[in-house]
Amino acid sequence: MKKKIAILDTGYDSFEYEERLLTNAGYQLEIFPGKRHDRQGKIEFSKDKSGLLIRWTTIDDEFLSSTPNLKAIVRYGIGYDNIDLRAASVHNVLVSNVQGYAKNSVSDHAIGMMYASARALPLGQKTLRENYSAPPIPEVFEFHDRTLGIIGLGCIGGVLCQKVKPLFAKVLAADPYIDDKRFDLLGAKKVSLEILLAESDVISIHCNLTEETTGLIDKEKIKLMRRKPILINTARGPVINEDDLYECLQEGYLHSVGLDVFCDEPPLSNRDALLTHPRVIATGHYAWYSTQASVELQKRAADNLLLMLQGGIPDDCLNPVY
């Protein structure tokens, strides 16, 4: 009997590559037919599976205790805050994500939000007739004599840094987990988060979501932003306290905000005031997407899963030692 693999979270146009790769390797691929939030249904469906491909499904000790045949899990994407790595290691389950696949698309999206925010492009379109030939806001500024701050200098933050260096006078970066050599290589000045917030005209967030970074940008941190910056978040929604963000926008502490990610996804109706604020540009968590990135994501996810099931350790493995 063939060993089974499940795709628990769908949403892609096709799983042709996954099916061809895994079937040729002797596995049977099955796609969960239930609803997104049917946790118990997903657990039942996974009980006889050796491997899982997931997106948003929460993998914790309860889930892993109910799936004794499971050997490997891959998350389609970079973030992995929905997977308990410690529990996976206890249950001898290898976990991988797909690191860096969207480094160009996310950094492009962040840059697009920077320009759109600086020049108030969405508001300019809305007020075109009644405000024709006049800027929609008075604080339209150029980047060439300004400072960009990058929070998180990993793969995506590093690519962003390379792209924006010719655009800004100075690039600051804060990341306590990155070696000093990487800052030097990328040409970013290493500073503390507090200094970055105080000295940046544009701030772009590219850190992982962890206990340490949840709520990292709150009212206290925003009030350190002396230069009334543009704030961009294409990382994870909970890095920003959204209640504090809206309050500080209303009080004029920020020039404008670009959000591709939110604490609740999609955002709930309690965020309508934030989403419709004239100084906010909001997109629906698609910064990761480009035609190239989507293909790479699915291919590498399937490749990583097969390698782990065959006893190997991919570069993207998050818990390589049990």
Coordinates of N, CA and C in Angstrom, one line a residue, residues 18 53 74-77 96-98 296-306:
E18 N 3.1 19.0 -7.5 CA 3.1 18.2 -6.3 C 2.6 16.7 -6.6
L53 N 1.2 19.1 3.5 CA 1.5 20.4 2.9 C 0.4 21.3 3.5
V74 N 5.4 20.5 5.6 CA 6.0 21.7 4.9 C 4.9 22.8 4.9
R75 N 5.2 24.0 5.3 CA 4.3 25.1 5.1 C 4.6 25.8 3.8
Y76 N 3.6 26.0 3.0 CA 3.7 26.9 1.8 C 3.9 28.3 2.3
G77 N 5.1 28.8 2.3 CA 5.4 30.2 2.7 C 6.6 30.3 3.6
S96 N 9.5 22.1 7.6 CA 10.2 23.0 6.7 C 9.2 24.1 6.2
N97 N 9.8 25.2 5.9 CA 9.0 26.2 5.2 C 9.7 26.4 3.8
V98 N 9.4 27.5 3.1 CA 10.0 27.8 1.9 C 10.6 29.2 2.0
E296 N 7.6 28.9 -7.9 CA 8.7 28.5 -7.0 C 8.3 28.0 -5.7
L297 N 7.3 28.7 -5.1 CA 6.7 28.3 -3.8 C 6.2 26.8 -3.8
Q298 N 5.4 26.5 -4.8 CA 4.8 25.1 -4.8 C 5.8 24.1 -5.1
K299 N 6.7 24.4 -6.0 CA 7.8 23.4 -6.4 C 8.7 23.1 -5.2
R300 N 9.2 24.2 -4.6 CA 10.1 23.9 -3.5 C 9.5 23.3 -2.3
A301 N 8.2 23.6 -2.0 CA 7.5 23.0 -0.9 C 7.4 21.5 -1.1
A302 N 7.0 21.1 -2.3 CA 6.9 19.6 -2.6 C 8.3 19.0 -2.6
D303 N 9.3 19.7 -3.1 CA 10.7 19.1 -3.1 C 11.2 18.9 -1.7
N304 N 10.9 19.9 -0.8 CA 11.3 19.8 0.6 C 10.6 18.7 1.3
L305 N 9.3 18.5 1.0 CA 8.6 17.4 1.7 C 9.1 16.0 1.3
L306 N 9.3 15.9 0.0 CA 9.8 14.6 -0.5 C 11.2 14.3 0.1

